[in-house]
Short mmCIF file of C-alpha atoms in Angstrom, two decimals:
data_model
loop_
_atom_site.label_atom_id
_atom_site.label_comp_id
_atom_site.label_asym_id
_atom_site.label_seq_id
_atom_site.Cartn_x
_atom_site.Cartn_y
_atom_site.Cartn_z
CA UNK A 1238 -15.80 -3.33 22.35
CA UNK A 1239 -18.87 -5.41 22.51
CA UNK A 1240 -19.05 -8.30 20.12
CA UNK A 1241 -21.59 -6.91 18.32
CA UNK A 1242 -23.47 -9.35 15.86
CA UNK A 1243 -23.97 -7.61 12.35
CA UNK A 1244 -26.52 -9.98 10.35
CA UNK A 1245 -26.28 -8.36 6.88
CA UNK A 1246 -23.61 -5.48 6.11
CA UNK A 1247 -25.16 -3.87 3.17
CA UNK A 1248 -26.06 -0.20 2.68
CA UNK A 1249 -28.45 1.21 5.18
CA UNK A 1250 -30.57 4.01 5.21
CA UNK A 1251 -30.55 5.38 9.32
CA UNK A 1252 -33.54 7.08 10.45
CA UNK A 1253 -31.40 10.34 10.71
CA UNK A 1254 -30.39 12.23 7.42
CA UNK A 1255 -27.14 10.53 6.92
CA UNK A 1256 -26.48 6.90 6.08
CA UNK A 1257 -23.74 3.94 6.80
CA UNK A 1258 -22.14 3.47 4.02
CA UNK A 1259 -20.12 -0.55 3.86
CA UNK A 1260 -17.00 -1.01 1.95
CA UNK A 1261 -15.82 -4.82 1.16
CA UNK A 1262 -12.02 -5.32 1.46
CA UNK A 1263 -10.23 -8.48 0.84
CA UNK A 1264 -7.08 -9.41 2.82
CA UNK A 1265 -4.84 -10.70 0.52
CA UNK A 1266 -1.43 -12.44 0.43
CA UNK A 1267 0.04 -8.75 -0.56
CA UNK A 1268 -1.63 -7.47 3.14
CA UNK A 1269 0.15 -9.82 5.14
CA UNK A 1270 3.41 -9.96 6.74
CA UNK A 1271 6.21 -12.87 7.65
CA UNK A 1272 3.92 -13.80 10.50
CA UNK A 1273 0.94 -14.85 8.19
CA UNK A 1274 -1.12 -12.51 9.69
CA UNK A 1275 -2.66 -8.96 7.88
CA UNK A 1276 0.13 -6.64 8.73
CA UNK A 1277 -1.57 -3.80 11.13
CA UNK A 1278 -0.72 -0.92 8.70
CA UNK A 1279 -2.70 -2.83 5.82
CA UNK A 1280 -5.75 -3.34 8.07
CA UNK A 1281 -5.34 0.60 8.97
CA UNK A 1282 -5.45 1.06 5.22
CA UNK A 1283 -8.53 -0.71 4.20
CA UNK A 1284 -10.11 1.43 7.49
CA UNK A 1285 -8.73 4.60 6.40
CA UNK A 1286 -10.34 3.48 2.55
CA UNK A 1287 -13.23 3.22 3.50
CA UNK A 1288 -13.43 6.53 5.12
CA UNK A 1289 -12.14 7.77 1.65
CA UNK A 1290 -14.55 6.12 -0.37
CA UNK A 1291 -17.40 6.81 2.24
CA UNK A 1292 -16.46 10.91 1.87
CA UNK A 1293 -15.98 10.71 -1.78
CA UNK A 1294 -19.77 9.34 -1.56
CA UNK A 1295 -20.93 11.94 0.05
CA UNK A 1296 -19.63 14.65 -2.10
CA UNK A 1297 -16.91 16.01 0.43
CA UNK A 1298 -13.78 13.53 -0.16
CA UNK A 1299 -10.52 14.82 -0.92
CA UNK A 1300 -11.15 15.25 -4.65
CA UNK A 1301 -14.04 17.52 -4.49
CA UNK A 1302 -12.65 19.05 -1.12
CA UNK A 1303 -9.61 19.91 -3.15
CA UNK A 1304 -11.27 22.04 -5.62
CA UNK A 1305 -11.90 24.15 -3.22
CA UNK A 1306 -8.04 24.19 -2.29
CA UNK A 1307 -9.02 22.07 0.91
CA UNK A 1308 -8.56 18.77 2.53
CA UNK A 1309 -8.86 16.37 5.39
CA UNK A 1310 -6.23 15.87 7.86
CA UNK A 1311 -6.76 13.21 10.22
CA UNK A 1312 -5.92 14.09 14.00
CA UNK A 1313 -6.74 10.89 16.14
CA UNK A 1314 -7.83 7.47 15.69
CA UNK A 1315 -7.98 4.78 17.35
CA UNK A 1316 -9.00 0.76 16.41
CA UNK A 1317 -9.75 -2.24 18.96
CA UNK A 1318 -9.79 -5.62 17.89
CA UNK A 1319 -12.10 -8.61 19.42
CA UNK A 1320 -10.91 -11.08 17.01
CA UNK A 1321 -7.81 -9.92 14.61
CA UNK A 1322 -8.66 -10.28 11.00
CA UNK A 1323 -6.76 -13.14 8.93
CA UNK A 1324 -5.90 -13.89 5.73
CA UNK A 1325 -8.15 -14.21 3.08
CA UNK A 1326 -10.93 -12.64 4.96
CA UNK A 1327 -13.42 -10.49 2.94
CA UNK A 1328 -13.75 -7.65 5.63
CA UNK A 1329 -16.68 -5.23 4.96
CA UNK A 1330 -15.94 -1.81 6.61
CA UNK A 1331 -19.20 0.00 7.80
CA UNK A 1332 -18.59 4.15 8.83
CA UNK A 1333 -20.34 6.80 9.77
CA UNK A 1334 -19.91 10.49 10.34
CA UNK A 1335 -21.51 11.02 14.30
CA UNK A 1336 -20.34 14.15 15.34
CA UNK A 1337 -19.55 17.56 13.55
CA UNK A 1338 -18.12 20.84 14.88
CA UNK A 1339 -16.71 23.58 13.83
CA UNK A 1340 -13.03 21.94 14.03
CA UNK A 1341 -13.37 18.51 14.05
CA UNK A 1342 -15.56 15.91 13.01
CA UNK A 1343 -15.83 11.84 14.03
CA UNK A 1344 -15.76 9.24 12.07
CA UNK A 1345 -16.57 5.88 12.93
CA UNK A 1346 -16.31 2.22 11.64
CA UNK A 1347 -17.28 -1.25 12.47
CA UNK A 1348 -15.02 -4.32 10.99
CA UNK A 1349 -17.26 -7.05 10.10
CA UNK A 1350 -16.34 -10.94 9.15
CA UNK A 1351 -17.33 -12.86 6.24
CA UNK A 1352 -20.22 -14.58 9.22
CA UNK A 1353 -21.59 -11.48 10.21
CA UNK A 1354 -19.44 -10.60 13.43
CA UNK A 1355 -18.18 -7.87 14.48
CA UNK A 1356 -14.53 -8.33 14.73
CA UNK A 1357 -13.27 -4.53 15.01
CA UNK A 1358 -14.42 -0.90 15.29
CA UNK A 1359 -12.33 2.11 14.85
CA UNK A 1360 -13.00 5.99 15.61
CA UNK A 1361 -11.19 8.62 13.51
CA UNK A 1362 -11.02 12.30 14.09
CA UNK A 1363 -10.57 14.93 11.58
CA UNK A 1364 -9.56 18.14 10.83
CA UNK A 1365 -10.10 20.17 7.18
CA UNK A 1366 -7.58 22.61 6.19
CA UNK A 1367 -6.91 25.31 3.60
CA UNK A 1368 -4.23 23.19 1.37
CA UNK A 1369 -2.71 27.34 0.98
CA UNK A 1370 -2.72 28.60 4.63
CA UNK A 1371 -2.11 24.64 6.19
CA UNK A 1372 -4.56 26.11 8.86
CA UNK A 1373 -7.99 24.40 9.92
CA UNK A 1374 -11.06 26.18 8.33
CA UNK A 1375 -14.62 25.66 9.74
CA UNK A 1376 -16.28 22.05 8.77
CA UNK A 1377 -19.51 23.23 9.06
CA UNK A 1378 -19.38 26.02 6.83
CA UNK A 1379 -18.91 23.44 3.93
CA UNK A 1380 -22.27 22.71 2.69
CA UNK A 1381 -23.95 19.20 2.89
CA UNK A 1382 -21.84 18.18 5.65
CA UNK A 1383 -23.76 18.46 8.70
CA UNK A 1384 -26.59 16.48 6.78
CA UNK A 1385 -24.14 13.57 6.67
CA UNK A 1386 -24.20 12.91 10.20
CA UNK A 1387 -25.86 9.80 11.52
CA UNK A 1388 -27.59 9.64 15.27
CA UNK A 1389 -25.29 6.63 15.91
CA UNK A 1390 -22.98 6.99 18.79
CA UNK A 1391 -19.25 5.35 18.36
CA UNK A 1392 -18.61 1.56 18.96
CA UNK A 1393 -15.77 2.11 21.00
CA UNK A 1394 -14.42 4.97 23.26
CA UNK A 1395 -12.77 7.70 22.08
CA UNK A 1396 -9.49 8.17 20.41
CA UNK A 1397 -6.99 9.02 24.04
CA UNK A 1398 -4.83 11.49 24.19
CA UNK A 1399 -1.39 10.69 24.78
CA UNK A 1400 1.54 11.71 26.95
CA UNK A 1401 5.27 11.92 25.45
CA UNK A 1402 7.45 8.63 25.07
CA UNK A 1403 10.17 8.17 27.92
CA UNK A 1404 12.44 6.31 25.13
CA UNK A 1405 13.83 3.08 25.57
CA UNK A 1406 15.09 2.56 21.94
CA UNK A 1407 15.29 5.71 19.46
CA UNK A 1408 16.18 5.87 15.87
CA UNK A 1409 16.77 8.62 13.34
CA UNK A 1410 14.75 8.66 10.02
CA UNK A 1411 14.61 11.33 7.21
CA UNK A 1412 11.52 11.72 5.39
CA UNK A 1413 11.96 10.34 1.44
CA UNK A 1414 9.33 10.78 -1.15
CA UNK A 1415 8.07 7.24 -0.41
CA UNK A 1416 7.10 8.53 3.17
CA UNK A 1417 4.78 11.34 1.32
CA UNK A 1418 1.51 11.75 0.45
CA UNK A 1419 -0.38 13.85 -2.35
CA UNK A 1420 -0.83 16.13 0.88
CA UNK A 1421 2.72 16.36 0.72
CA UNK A 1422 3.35 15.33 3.97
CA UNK A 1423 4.21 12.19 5.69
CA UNK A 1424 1.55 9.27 5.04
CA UNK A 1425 0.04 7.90 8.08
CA UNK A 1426 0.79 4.50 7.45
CA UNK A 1427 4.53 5.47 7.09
CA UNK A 1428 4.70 6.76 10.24
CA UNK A 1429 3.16 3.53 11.84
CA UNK A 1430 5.70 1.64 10.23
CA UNK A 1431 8.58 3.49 11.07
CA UNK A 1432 6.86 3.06 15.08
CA UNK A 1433 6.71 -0.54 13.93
CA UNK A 1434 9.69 -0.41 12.87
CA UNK A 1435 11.83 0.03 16.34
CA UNK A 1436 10.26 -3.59 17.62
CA UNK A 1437 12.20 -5.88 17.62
CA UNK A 1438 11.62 -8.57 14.87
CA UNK A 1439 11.23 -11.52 17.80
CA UNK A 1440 8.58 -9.37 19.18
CA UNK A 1441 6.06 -9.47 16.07
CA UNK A 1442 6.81 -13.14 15.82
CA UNK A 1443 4.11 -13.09 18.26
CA UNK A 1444 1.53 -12.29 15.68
CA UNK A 1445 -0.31 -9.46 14.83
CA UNK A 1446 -2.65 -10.30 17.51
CA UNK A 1447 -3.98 -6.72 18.90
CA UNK A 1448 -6.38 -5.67 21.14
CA UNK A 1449 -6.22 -1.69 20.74
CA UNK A 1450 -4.18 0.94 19.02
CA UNK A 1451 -4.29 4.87 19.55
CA UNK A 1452 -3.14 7.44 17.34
CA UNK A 1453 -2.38 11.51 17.58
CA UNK A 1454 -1.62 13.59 14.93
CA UNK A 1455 -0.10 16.55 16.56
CA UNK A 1456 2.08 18.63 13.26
CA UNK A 1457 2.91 17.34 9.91
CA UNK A 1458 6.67 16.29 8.64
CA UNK A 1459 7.41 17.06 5.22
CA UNK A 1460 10.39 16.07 2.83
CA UNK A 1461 13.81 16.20 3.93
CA UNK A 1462 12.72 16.46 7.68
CA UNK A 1463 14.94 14.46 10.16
CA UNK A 1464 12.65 12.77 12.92
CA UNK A 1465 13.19 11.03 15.94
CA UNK A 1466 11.32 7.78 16.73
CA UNK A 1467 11.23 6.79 20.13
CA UNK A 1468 9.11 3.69 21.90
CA UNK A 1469 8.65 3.46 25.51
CA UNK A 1470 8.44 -0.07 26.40
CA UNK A 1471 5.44 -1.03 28.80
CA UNK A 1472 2.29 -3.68 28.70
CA UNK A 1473 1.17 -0.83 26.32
CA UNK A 1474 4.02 0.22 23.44
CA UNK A 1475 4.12 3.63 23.47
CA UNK A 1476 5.62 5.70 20.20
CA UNK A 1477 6.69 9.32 19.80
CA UNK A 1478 7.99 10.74 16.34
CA UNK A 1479 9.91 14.12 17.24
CA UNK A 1480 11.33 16.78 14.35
CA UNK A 1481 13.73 18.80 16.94
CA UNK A 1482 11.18 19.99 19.86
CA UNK A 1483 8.08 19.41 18.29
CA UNK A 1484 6.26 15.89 18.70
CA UNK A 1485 5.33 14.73 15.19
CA UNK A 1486 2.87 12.10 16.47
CA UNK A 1487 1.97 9.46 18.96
CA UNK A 1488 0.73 6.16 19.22
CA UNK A 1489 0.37 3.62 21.68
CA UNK A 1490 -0.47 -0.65 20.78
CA UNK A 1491 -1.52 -2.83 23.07
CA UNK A 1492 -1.15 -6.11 21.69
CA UNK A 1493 -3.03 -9.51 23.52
CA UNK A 1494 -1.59 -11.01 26.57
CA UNK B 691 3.53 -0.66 -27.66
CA UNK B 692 0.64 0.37 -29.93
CA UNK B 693 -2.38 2.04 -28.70
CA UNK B 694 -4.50 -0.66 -29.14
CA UNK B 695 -7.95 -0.61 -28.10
CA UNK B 696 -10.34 -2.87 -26.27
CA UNK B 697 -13.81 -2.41 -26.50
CA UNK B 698 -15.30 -4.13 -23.53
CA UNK B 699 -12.83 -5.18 -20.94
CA UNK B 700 -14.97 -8.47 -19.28
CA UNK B 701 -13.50 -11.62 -18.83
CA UNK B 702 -13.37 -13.22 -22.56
CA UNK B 703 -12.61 -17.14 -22.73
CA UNK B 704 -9.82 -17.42 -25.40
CA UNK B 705 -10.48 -19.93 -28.07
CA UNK B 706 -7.33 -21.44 -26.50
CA UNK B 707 -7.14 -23.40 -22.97
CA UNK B 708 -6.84 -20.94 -20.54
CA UNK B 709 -8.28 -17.41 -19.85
CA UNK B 710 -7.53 -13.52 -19.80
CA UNK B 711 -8.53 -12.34 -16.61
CA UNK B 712 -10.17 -8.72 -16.49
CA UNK B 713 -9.73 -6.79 -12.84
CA UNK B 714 -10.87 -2.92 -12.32
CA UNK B 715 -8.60 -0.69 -9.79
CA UNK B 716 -9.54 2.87 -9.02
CA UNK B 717 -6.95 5.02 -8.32
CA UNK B 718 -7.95 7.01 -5.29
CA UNK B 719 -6.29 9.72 -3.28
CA UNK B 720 -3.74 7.41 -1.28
CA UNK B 721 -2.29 6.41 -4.62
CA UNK B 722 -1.53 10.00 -5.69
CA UNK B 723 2.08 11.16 -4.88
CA UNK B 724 2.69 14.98 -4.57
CA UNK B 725 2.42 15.94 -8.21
CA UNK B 726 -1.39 14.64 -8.43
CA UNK B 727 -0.43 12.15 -10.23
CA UNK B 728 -0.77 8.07 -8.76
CA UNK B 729 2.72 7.00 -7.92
CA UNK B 730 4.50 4.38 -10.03
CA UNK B 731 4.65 2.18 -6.66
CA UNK B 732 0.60 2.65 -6.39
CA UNK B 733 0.14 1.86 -10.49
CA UNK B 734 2.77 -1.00 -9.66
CA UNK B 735 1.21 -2.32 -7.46
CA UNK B 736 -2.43 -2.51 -8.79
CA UNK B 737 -0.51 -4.41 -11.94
CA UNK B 738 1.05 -7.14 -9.50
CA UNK B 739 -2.47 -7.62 -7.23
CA UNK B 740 -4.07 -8.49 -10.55
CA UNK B 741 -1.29 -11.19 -10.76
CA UNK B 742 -2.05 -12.52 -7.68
CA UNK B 743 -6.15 -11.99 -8.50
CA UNK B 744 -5.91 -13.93 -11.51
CA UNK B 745 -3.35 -16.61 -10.16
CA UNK B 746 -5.59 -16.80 -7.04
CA UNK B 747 -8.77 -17.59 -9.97
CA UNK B 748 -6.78 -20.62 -11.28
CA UNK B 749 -5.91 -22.16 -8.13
CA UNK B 750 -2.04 -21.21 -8.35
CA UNK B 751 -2.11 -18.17 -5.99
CA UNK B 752 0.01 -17.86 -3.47
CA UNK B 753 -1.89 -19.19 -0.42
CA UNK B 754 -2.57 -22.30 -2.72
CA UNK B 755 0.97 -22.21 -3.19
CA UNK B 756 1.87 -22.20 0.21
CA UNK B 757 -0.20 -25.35 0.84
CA UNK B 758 2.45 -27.37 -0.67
CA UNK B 759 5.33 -24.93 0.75
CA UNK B 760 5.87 -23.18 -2.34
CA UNK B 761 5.52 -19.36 -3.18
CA UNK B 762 6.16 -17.17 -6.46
CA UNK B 763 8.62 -15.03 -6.74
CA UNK B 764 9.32 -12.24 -9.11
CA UNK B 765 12.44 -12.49 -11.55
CA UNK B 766 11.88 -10.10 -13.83
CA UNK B 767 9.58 -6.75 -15.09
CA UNK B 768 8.50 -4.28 -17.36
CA UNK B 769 5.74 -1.82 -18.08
CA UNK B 770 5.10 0.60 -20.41
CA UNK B 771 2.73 3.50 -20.96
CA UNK B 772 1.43 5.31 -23.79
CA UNK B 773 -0.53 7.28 -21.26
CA UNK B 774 -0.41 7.42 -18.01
CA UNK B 775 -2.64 6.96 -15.40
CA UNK B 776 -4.87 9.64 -14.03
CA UNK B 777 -6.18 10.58 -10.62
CA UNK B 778 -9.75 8.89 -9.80
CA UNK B 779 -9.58 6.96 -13.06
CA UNK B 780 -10.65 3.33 -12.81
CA UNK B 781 -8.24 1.32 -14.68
CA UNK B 782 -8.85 -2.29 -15.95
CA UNK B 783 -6.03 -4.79 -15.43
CA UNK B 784 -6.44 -7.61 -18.01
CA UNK B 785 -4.00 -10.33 -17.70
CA UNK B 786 -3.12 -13.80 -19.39
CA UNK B 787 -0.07 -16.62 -18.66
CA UNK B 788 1.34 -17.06 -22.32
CA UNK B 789 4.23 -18.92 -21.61
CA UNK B 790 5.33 -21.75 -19.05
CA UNK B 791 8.61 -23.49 -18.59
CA UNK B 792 10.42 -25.57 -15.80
CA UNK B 793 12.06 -22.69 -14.28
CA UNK B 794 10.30 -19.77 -15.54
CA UNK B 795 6.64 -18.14 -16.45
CA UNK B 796 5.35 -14.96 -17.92
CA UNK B 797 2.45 -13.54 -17.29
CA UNK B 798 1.58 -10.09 -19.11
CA UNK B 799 -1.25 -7.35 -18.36
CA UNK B 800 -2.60 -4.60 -20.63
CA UNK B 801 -4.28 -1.36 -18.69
CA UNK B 802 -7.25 -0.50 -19.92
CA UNK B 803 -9.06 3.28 -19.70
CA UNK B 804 -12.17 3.65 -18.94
CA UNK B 805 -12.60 4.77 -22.72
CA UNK B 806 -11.47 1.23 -23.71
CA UNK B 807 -8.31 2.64 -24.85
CA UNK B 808 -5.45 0.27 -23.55
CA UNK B 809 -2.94 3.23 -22.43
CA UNK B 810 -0.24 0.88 -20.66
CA UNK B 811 0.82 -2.46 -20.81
CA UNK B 812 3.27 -4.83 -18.56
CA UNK B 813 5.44 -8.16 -18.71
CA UNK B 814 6.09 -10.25 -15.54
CA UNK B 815 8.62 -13.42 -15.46
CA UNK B 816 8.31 -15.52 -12.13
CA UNK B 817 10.06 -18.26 -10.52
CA UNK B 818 8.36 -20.79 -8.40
CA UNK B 819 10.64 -22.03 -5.14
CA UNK B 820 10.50 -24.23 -2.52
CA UNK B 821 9.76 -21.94 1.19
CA UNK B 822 12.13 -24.55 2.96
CA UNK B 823 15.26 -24.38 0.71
CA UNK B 824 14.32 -21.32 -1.58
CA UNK B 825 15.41 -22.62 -5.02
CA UNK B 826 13.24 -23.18 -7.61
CA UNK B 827 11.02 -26.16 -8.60
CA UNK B 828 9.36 -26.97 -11.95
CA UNK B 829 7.02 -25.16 -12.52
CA UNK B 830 5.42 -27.69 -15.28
CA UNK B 831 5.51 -30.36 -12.07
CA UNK B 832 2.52 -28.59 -11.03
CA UNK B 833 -0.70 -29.69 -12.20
CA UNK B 834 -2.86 -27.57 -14.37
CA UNK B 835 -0.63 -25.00 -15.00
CA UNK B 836 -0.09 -25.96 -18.19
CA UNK B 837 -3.73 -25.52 -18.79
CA UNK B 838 -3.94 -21.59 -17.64
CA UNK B 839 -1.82 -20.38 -21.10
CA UNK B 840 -3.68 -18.50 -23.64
CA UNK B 841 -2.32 -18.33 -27.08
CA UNK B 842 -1.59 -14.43 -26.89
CA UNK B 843 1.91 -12.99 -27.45
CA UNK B 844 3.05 -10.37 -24.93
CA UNK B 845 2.00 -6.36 -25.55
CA UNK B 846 5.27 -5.30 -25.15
CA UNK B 847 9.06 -6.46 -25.28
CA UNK B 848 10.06 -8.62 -22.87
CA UNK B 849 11.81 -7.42 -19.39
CA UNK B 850 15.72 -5.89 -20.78
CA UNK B 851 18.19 -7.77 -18.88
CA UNK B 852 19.98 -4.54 -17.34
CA UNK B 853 23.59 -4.46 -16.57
CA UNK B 854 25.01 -2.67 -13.86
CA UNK B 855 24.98 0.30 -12.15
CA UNK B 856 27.74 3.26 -12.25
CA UNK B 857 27.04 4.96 -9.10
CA UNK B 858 26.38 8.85 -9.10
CA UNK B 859 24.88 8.57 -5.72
CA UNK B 860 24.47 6.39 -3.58
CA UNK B 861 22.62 5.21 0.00
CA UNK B 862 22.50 2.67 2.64
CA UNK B 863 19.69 1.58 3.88
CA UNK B 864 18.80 -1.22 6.60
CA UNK B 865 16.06 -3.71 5.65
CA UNK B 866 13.08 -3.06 8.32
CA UNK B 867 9.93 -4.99 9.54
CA UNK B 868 7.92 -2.71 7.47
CA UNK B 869 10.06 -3.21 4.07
CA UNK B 870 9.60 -7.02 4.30
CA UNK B 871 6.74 -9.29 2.89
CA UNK B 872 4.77 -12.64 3.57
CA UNK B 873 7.63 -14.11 1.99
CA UNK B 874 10.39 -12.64 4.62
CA UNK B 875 11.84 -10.80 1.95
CA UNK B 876 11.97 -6.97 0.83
CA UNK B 877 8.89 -6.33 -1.04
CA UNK B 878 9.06 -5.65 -4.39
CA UNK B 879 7.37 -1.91 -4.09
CA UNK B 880 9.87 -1.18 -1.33
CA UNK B 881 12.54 -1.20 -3.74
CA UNK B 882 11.03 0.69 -5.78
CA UNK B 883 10.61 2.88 -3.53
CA UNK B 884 14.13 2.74 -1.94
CA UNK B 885 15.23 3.85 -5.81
CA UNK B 886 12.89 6.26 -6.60
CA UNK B 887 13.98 8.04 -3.17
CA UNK B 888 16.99 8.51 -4.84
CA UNK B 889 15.94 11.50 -7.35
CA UNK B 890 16.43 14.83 -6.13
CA UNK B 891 12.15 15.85 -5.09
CA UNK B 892 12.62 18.46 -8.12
CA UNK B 893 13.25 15.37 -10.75
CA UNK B 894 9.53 13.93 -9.31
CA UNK B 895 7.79 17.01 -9.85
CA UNK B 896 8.44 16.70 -13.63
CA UNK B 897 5.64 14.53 -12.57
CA UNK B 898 5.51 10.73 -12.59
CA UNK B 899 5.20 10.62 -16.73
CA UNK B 900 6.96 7.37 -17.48
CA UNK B 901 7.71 5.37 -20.89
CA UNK B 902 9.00 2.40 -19.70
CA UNK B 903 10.33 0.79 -16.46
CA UNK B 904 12.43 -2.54 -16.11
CA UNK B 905 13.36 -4.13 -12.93
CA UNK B 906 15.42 -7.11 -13.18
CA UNK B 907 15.18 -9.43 -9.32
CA UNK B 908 18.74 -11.28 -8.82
CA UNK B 909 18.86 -12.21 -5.22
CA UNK B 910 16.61 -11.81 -1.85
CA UNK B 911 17.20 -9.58 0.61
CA UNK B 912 15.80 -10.13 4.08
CA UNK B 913 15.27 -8.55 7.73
CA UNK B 914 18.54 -6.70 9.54
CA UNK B 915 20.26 -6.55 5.20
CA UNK B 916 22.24 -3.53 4.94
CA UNK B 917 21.62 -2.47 1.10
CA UNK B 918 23.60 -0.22 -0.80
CA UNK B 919 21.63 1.90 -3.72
CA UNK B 920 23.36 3.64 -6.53
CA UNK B 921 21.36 6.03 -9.16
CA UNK B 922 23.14 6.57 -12.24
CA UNK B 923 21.73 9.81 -13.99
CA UNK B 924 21.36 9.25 -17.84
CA UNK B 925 18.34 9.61 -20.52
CA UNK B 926 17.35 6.20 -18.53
CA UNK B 927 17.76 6.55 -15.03
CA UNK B 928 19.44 3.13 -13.35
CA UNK B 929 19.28 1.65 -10.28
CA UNK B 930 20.72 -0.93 -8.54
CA UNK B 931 20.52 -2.12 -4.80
CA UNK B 932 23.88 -4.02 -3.84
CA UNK B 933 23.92 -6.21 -0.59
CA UNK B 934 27.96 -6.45 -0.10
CA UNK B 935 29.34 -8.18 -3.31
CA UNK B 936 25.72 -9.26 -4.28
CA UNK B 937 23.48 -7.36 -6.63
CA UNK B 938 20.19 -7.83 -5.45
CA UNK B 939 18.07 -6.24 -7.85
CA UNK B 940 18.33 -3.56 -10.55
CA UNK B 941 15.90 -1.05 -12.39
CA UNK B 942 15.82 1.08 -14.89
CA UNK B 943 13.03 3.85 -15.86
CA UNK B 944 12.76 5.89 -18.37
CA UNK B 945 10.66 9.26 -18.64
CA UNK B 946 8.89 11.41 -21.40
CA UNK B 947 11.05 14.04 -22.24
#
């Protein structure tokens, strides 16, 4: 990612139909973890807010996407860091919608500090299902969407796709109702902790210092399912969460040298 | 409690020294659990950042705290509701300090509708310690403390000191990098969370309509713990996480029938 210099982060109107829309997070003491530094599933929250509140917005969040027995399901993302956010920090969180098809749609997001640099950008990709059928159901045909879209290309490259984990280290987890979501499956942030989760503890006493993390979302988990977390050591940690032959999701962190 | 009502929840100055601070939360999507309603970790949560908010406002927050190698740590809670919260509601967290002594403080909250009617209320008890030999100091040592009270008696009785815990069931479960907080110790919503996993899913989808919680704190519990958690089924369902002979904390919740 370039370090791209944002002067002022309030709400712009692009010269396309759809607009940025900037979100204001602060990290507080509750965000960080025994390292002092925001704990990487916290930061991934405030991102994954801000797409939230940017959707709600718009008039196609979860809420009104739910009367009409829908929702989102997010399939890949990915986040780079130039400078890691710290404590304290008032983050403002700028996205945009630049891409929509008939399955999938791109969100993106720029991390800005309190001086007007950007620290971070993140790309998300998304699905929308039928909450009945758990199948995917055409984005476009929802109206108002494709009017969202801003002529803005994303600050970083793509969300990769992954190969499967040759496991070092694996551990067995069951899926609890903390681990669940009002979608009923297993929350995205639980599933980067329980990746998190297999370091060991002398190897986030490094600090939180990233560079880039990539996510895939390949099938849900839901309650009571037993899944198998796996990391694949490497300059890149590489994570696979299995339920029996089928690969849950993926990620891969590559933290600073 | 009583329903009381509050007309305009904005920060008031008390005609006493110190002040009621006023914070808004919405309670999006990511707070919901299954049922549609927010989860009693998310509501939980948005009572305890408004602690930290408001202890942050008068200089005794945690990272000021820190400064002179001192944190707060919870002893004791309890909250109530009269209603509870609703999906996409923004709730108003006001919250005072009416009592300080050497070794202990309490700080309550009232929840506010956005009607003005107060549907919930909470009572905190903390402990300030020492990060290098983690017992506690006096909290009256530290300067204008003191000053922060307001002259306004807690909404609700004060956090029951609950006894323990006759096991119907019971769990292990091994303290992780993603249970722990800032302070190296098992966050206060993971146990929650550890005891609410407890209840068989079909108990939760009675949905999350709760009179009264109590958690009582008794010891830390840290990275690599093995805990022990008991549920005992009654009218008032109790927890308690063990760590060998040592209780570590206990809870007990109480729904609408």
């Amino acid at each position: 990612m370039r370090g791209r210099r944002i002067i002022e982060a309030v709400p712009t109107n692009s010269p396309q139909m759809g607009t940025t829309g900037n979100y204001r997070y602060h990290i507080a003491a509750r965000d960080v973890d025994f390292t002092g530094c925001p704990a990487l599933a916290a930061v991934t929250d405030h991102v994954l807010s801000a797409a939230g509140d940017d959707a709600d917005r718009n008039g196609f969040g979860v809420t009104d996407l739910n009367e009409s027995n829908l929702t989102w399901v997010l399939s890949r993302f990915c986040m780079e860091f130039v400078r890691y956010p710290a404590r304290d920090e008032t983050l403002c969180v700028s996205t945009w919608v630049s891409e929509v098809g008939r399955m999938m749609t791109t969100r993106n997001f720029v991390i800005t500090a309190p001086g007007g640099d950007a620290i971070g950008a993140a790309v998300s990709n998304w699905a929308m299902i039928d909450l009945g059928t758990r199948r995917a159901v055409d984005i476009t045909s929802r109206p108002g969407y494709a009017e969202a879209v801003v002529n803005e290309p994303s600050p970083i490259s793509a969300p990769e796709r992954l190969g499967s984990a040759r496991p070092d280290k694996t551990a067995v987890r069951r899926v609890m109702y903390s681990d669940i979501d009002f979608n009923r499956h297993t929350n995205t942030l639980r599933y980067l902790g329980m990746m998190l989760d297999m370091l060991p503890l002398e190897y986030m006493e490094r600090g939180t210092d990233i560079r880039r993390m990539d996510m895939n979302f390949l099938h849900e988990s839901r309650y009571g399912d037993t899944l198998t977390v796996a990391w694949q050591k490497g300059d890149k940690q590489l994570f696979e969460i299995r339920r029996g032959d089928q690969t849950v999701c993926r990620a891969q962190i590559e933290w600073k040298q």
